[in-house]
Amino acid sequence: MPQTIDTAESQVSTFSRPDRHTLSIRTKNEPGVLMRICQVFARRGFNIDSLVVAESRDSNFARMTIGMTGAPEGLEQIIKQVNKLIDVIHCFEHTSDDSVSKEMVMAKFLVPKEERTDAINIIEHFDGKTIDLTHTSIIAMIIGESAIIDSAIEMLSQFEIIETVRTGQVVMARGELET
C-alpha cells in the first residue's frame, strides 16, 4: 500500500517571512573582512542565523551569504554600513522574487530494521540521498529551500535523530542579475 507523506507545502518560504532576510556580499578575499562585517551586525543588534563564505571564481574575491532575522528598518542601515566598508564590493538583500536559495542538511538518525523502508521513503520524497547506512542508523543528505529542509527534519523526527548539520543558505540571483 502506498504511503502518503505530508509535506509542509503550505509553510511560508524562508524568504517571505517578514523578519528573515538573506544578504549576498561580495568582498575582497583578505583576512579580517569577515570580522569587520560581523561587527556591523553586532553593533546593530542583529543576530546572524547562517553564514556561508567561500572564495569566488576570481580568487581575489569572496562571496558571503548571510541569513539573518531582524526588523526591516535596521536592515537598511546594515546594508548601507556594510557597503561603506573598504573591503566590500557590494551588499544586496535578496528575496524569492529575484533569486534562488538552497541549503543542505545531513541528518543522522537511529532506525529499527522494520522501519527502514519508511525512513528511506521520506528521504526519497524530499529528493534526498542515503549517504551512510549501518545496521542501526542512517545518514541522509537533503538539499532544498530552508522551509523544505525544516519539513524533512520534522518528518524524520519520528525516528531518533542523533545529529543534524546544516550548511546555511546559499543564494544566487535569477537571470542575468549579479548576485
PDB file of N, CA, C and O in Angstrom, residues 103-140:
ATOM      1  N   GLU A 103      19.777  25.113   0.603  1.00  0.00           N
ATOM      2  CA  GLU A 103      20.501  24.766   1.815  1.00  0.00           C
ATOM      3  C   GLU A 103      20.643  23.243   1.836  1.00  0.00           C
ATOM      4  O   GLU A 103      19.837  22.547   1.233  1.00  0.00           O
ATOM      5  N   MET A 104      21.655  22.740   2.489  1.00  0.00           N
ATOM      6  CA  MET A 104      21.829  21.290   2.612  1.00  0.00           C
ATOM      7  C   MET A 104      21.825  20.908   4.087  1.00  0.00           C
ATOM      8  O   MET A 104      22.338  21.650   4.918  1.00  0.00           O
ATOM      9  N   VAL A 105      21.229  19.762   4.382  1.00  0.00           N
ATOM     10  CA  VAL A 105      21.274  19.201   5.728  1.00  0.00           C
ATOM     11  C   VAL A 105      21.728  17.753   5.647  1.00  0.00           C
ATOM     12  O   VAL A 105      21.408  17.049   4.679  1.00  0.00           O
ATOM     13  N   MET A 106      22.529  17.364   6.601  1.00  0.00           N
ATOM     14  CA  MET A 106      22.819  15.944   6.814  1.00  0.00           C
ATOM     15  C   MET A 106      22.206  15.592   8.169  1.00  0.00           C
ATOM     16  O   MET A 106      22.436  16.307   9.149  1.00  0.00           O
ATOM     17  N   ALA A 107      21.400  14.544   8.185  1.00  0.00           N
ATOM     18  CA  ALA A 107      20.727  14.117   9.412  1.00  0.00           C
ATOM     19  C   ALA A 107      21.080  12.666   9.690  1.00  0.00           C
ATOM     20  O   ALA A 107      20.946  11.810   8.812  1.00  0.00           O
ATOM     21  N   LYS A 108      21.558  12.416  10.906  1.00  0.00           N
ATOM     22  CA  LYS A 108      21.877  11.040  11.333  1.00  0.00           C
ATOM     23  C   LYS A 108      20.812  10.622  12.341  1.00  0.00           C
ATOM     24  O   LYS A 108      20.545  11.346  13.298  1.00  0.00           O
ATOM     25  N   PHE A 109      20.197   9.476  12.092  1.00  0.00           N
ATOM     26  CA  PHE A 109      19.149   9.024  12.998  1.00  0.00           C
ATOM     27  C   PHE A 109      19.151   7.507  13.121  1.00  0.00           C
ATOM     28  O   PHE A 109      19.640   6.799  12.243  1.00  0.00           O
ATOM     29  N   LEU A 110      18.610   7.037  14.255  1.00  0.00           N
ATOM     30  CA  LEU A 110      18.501   5.600  14.504  1.00  0.00           C
ATOM     31  C   LEU A 110      17.214   5.098  13.879  1.00  0.00           C
ATOM     32  O   LEU A 110      16.169   5.749  13.988  1.00  0.00           O
ATOM     33  N   VAL A 111      17.297   3.930  13.227  1.00  0.00           N
ATOM     34  CA  VAL A 111      16.128   3.337  12.564  1.00  0.00           C
ATOM     35  C   VAL A 111      16.102   1.841  12.827  1.00  0.00           C
ATOM     36  O   VAL A 111      17.034   1.128  12.447  1.00  0.00           O
ATOM     37  N   PRO A 112      15.029   1.372  13.470  1.00  0.00           N
ATOM     38  CA  PRO A 112      14.881  -0.077  13.604  1.00  0.00           C
ATOM     39  C   PRO A 112      14.730  -0.709  12.212  1.00  0.00           C
ATOM     40  O   PRO A 112      14.186  -0.076  11.295  1.00  0.00           O
ATOM     41  N   LYS A 113      15.213  -1.919  12.056  1.00  0.00           N
ATOM     42  CA  LYS A 113      15.201  -2.598  10.758  1.00  0.00           C
ATOM     43  C   LYS A 113      13.818  -2.591  10.108  1.00  0.00           C
ATOM     44  O   LYS A 113      13.682  -2.353   8.910  1.00  0.00           O
ATOM     45  N   GLU A 114      12.771  -2.810  10.903  1.00  0.00           N
ATOM     46  CA  GLU A 114      11.412  -2.883  10.359  1.00  0.00           C
ATOM     47  C   GLU A 114      10.880  -1.516   9.900  1.00  0.00           C
ATOM     48  O   GLU A 114       9.886  -1.448   9.187  1.00  0.00           O
ATOM     49  N   GLU A 115      11.520  -0.414  10.262  1.00  0.00           N
ATOM     50  CA  GLU A 115      11.066   0.920   9.846  1.00  0.00           C
ATOM     51  C   GLU A 115      11.998   1.563   8.811  1.00  0.00           C
ATOM     52  O   GLU A 115      11.811   2.720   8.426  1.00  0.00           O
ATOM     53  N   ARG A 116      12.972   0.804   8.363  1.00  0.00           N
ATOM     54  CA  ARG A 116      13.967   1.347   7.433  1.00  0.00           C
ATOM     55  C   ARG A 116      13.330   1.816   6.119  1.00  0.00           C
ATOM     56  O   ARG A 116      13.670   2.864   5.591  1.00  0.00           O
ATOM     57  N   THR A 117      12.360   1.073   5.605  1.00  0.00           N
ATOM     58  CA  THR A 117      11.700   1.450   4.358  1.00  0.00           C
ATOM     59  C   THR A 117      10.961   2.781   4.510  1.00  0.00           C
ATOM     60  O   THR A 117      11.004   3.630   3.616  1.00  0.00           O
ATOM     61  N   ASP A 118      10.309   2.990   5.654  1.00  0.00           N
ATOM     62  CA  ASP A 118       9.627   4.265   5.900  1.00  0.00           C
ATOM     63  C   ASP A 118      10.626   5.422   5.875  1.00  0.00           C
ATOM     64  O   ASP A 118      10.357   6.475   5.287  1.00  0.00           O
ATOM     65  N   ALA A 119      11.769   5.222   6.500  1.00  0.00           N
ATOM     66  CA  ALA A 119      12.783   6.286   6.541  1.00  0.00           C
ATOM     67  C   ALA A 119      13.300   6.597   5.144  1.00  0.00           C
ATOM     68  O   ALA A 119      13.416   7.770   4.756  1.00  0.00           O
ATOM     69  N   ILE A 120      13.575   5.570   4.381  1.00  0.00           N
ATOM     70  CA  ILE A 120      14.087   5.784   3.021  1.00  0.00           C
ATOM     71  C   ILE A 120      13.024   6.444   2.139  1.00  0.00           C
ATOM     72  O   ILE A 120      13.342   7.305   1.318  1.00  0.00           O
ATOM     73  N   ASN A 121      11.745   6.103   2.334  1.00  0.00           N
ATOM     74  CA  ASN A 121      10.669   6.768   1.581  1.00  0.00           C
ATOM     75  C   ASN A 121      10.635   8.270   1.878  1.00  0.00           C
ATOM     76  O   ASN A 121      10.425   9.081   0.974  1.00  0.00           O
ATOM     77  N   ILE A 122      10.823   8.629   3.122  1.00  0.00           N
ATOM     78  CA  ILE A 122      10.831  10.056   3.484  1.00  0.00           C
ATOM     79  C   ILE A 122      12.019  10.750   2.818  1.00  0.00           C
ATOM     80  O   ILE A 122      11.881  11.824   2.232  1.00  0.00           O
ATOM     81  N   ILE A 123      13.175  10.125   2.895  1.00  0.00           N
ATOM     82  CA  ILE A 123      14.383  10.725   2.285  1.00  0.00           C
ATOM     83  C   ILE A 123      14.168  10.918   0.788  1.00  0.00           C
ATOM     84  O   ILE A 123      14.440  11.984   0.236  1.00  0.00           O
ATOM     85  N   GLU A 124      13.644   9.891   0.117  1.00  0.00           N
ATOM     86  CA  GLU A 124      13.406   9.987  -1.330  1.00  0.00           C
ATOM     87  C   GLU A 124      12.330  11.009  -1.665  1.00  0.00           C
ATOM     88  O   GLU A 124      12.408  11.698  -2.683  1.00  0.00           O
ATOM     89  N   HIS A 125      11.322  11.130  -0.807  1.00  0.00           N
ATOM     90  CA  HIS A 125      10.267  12.122  -1.044  1.00  0.00           C
ATOM     91  C   HIS A 125      10.853  13.537  -1.132  1.00  0.00           C
ATOM     92  O   HIS A 125      10.382  14.364  -1.918  1.00  0.00           O
ATOM     93  N   PHE A 126      11.858  13.809  -0.322  1.00  0.00           N
ATOM     94  CA  PHE A 126      12.489  15.128  -0.327  1.00  0.00           C
ATOM     95  C   PHE A 126      13.688  15.179  -1.282  1.00  0.00           C
ATOM     96  O   PHE A 126      14.523  16.070  -1.179  1.00  0.00           O
ATOM     97  N   ASP A 127      13.733  14.239  -2.226  1.00  0.00           N
ATOM     98  CA  ASP A 127      14.835  14.150  -3.202  1.00  0.00           C
ATOM     99  C   ASP A 127      16.189  14.065  -2.525  1.00  0.00           C
ATOM    100  O   ASP A 127      17.196  14.564  -3.037  1.00  0.00           O
ATOM    101  N   GLY A 128      16.219  13.446  -1.352  1.00  0.00           N
ATOM    102  CA  GLY A 128      17.468  13.287  -0.619  1.00  0.00           C
ATOM    103  C   GLY A 128      18.168  11.995  -0.968  1.00  0.00           C
ATOM    104  O   GLY A 128      17.686  11.204  -1.791  1.00  0.00           O
ATOM    105  N   LYS A 129      19.315  11.798  -0.359  1.00  0.00           N
ATOM    106  CA  LYS A 129      20.091  10.585  -0.572  1.00  0.00           C
ATOM    107  C   LYS A 129      20.473   9.991   0.773  1.00  0.00           C
ATOM    108  O   LYS A 129      20.708  10.725   1.736  1.00  0.00           O
ATOM    109  N   THR A 130      20.561   8.669   0.803  1.00  0.00           N
ATOM    110  CA  THR A 130      21.115   7.986   1.958  1.00  0.00           C
ATOM    111  C   THR A 130      22.610   7.909   1.724  1.00  0.00           C
ATOM    112  O   THR A 130      23.053   7.275   0.774  1.00  0.00           O
ATOM    113  N   ILE A 131      23.396   8.582   2.555  1.00  0.00           N
ATOM    114  CA  ILE A 131      24.840   8.620   2.315  1.00  0.00           C
ATOM    115  C   ILE A 131      25.612   7.725   3.267  1.00  0.00           C
ATOM    116  O   ILE A 131      26.811   7.528   3.078  1.00  0.00           O
ATOM    117  N   ASP A 132      24.940   7.182   4.281  1.00  0.00           N
ATOM    118  CA  ASP A 132      25.559   6.189   5.151  1.00  0.00           C
ATOM    119  C   ASP A 132      24.455   5.326   5.730  1.00  0.00           C
ATOM    120  O   ASP A 132      23.392   5.839   6.100  1.00  0.00           O
ATOM    121  N   LEU A 133      24.736   4.034   5.783  1.00  0.00           N
ATOM    122  CA  LEU A 133      23.734   3.084   6.265  1.00  0.00           C
ATOM    123  C   LEU A 133      24.443   2.030   7.094  1.00  0.00           C
ATOM    124  O   LEU A 133      25.407   1.422   6.624  1.00  0.00           O
ATOM    125  N   THR A 134      23.990   1.860   8.344  1.00  0.00           N
ATOM    126  CA  THR A 134      24.516   0.793   9.189  1.00  0.00           C
ATOM    127  C   THR A 134      23.342  -0.093   9.611  1.00  0.00           C
ATOM    128  O   THR A 134      22.203   0.158   9.212  1.00  0.00           O
ATOM    129  N   HIS A 135      23.594  -1.076  10.451  1.00  0.00           N
ATOM    130  CA  HIS A 135      22.504  -1.944  10.917  1.00  0.00           C
ATOM    131  C   HIS A 135      21.504  -1.177  11.781  1.00  0.00           C
ATOM    132  O   HIS A 135      20.351  -1.572  11.902  1.00  0.00           O
ATOM    133  N   THR A 136      21.940  -0.046  12.352  1.00  0.00           N
ATOM    134  CA  THR A 136      21.057   0.679  13.269  1.00  0.00           C
ATOM    135  C   THR A 136      20.812   2.138  12.892  1.00  0.00           C
ATOM    136  O   THR A 136      19.941   2.776  13.466  1.00  0.00           O
ATOM    137  N   SER A 137      21.573   2.685  11.959  1.00  0.00           N
ATOM    138  CA  SER A 137      21.439   4.118  11.702  1.00  0.00           C
ATOM    139  C   SER A 137      21.517   4.444  10.208  1.00  0.00           C
ATOM    140  O   SER A 137      22.001   3.652   9.406  1.00  0.00           O
ATOM    141  N   ILE A 138      21.054   5.651   9.885  1.00  0.00           N
ATOM    142  CA  ILE A 138      21.109   6.194   8.527  1.00  0.00           C
ATOM    143  C   ILE A 138      21.601   7.632   8.623  1.00  0.00           C
ATOM    144  O   ILE A 138      21.228   8.364   9.544  1.00  0.00           O
ATOM    145  N   ILE A 139      22.435   8.029   7.675  1.00  0.00           N
ATOM    146  CA  ILE A 139      22.721   9.448   7.480  1.00  0.00           C
ATOM    147  C   ILE A 139      22.105   9.827   6.148  1.00  0.00           C
ATOM    148  O   ILE A 139      22.421   9.234   5.112  1.00  0.00           O
ATOM    149  N   ALA A 140      21.196  10.818   6.180  1.00  0.00           N
ATOM    150  CA  ALA A 140      20.531  11.314   4.976  1.00  0.00           C
ATOM    151  C   ALA A 140      21.085  12.681   4.623  1.00  0.00           C
ATOM    152  O   ALA A 140      21.434  13.462   5.508  1.00  0.00           O
TER     153      ALA A 140
END
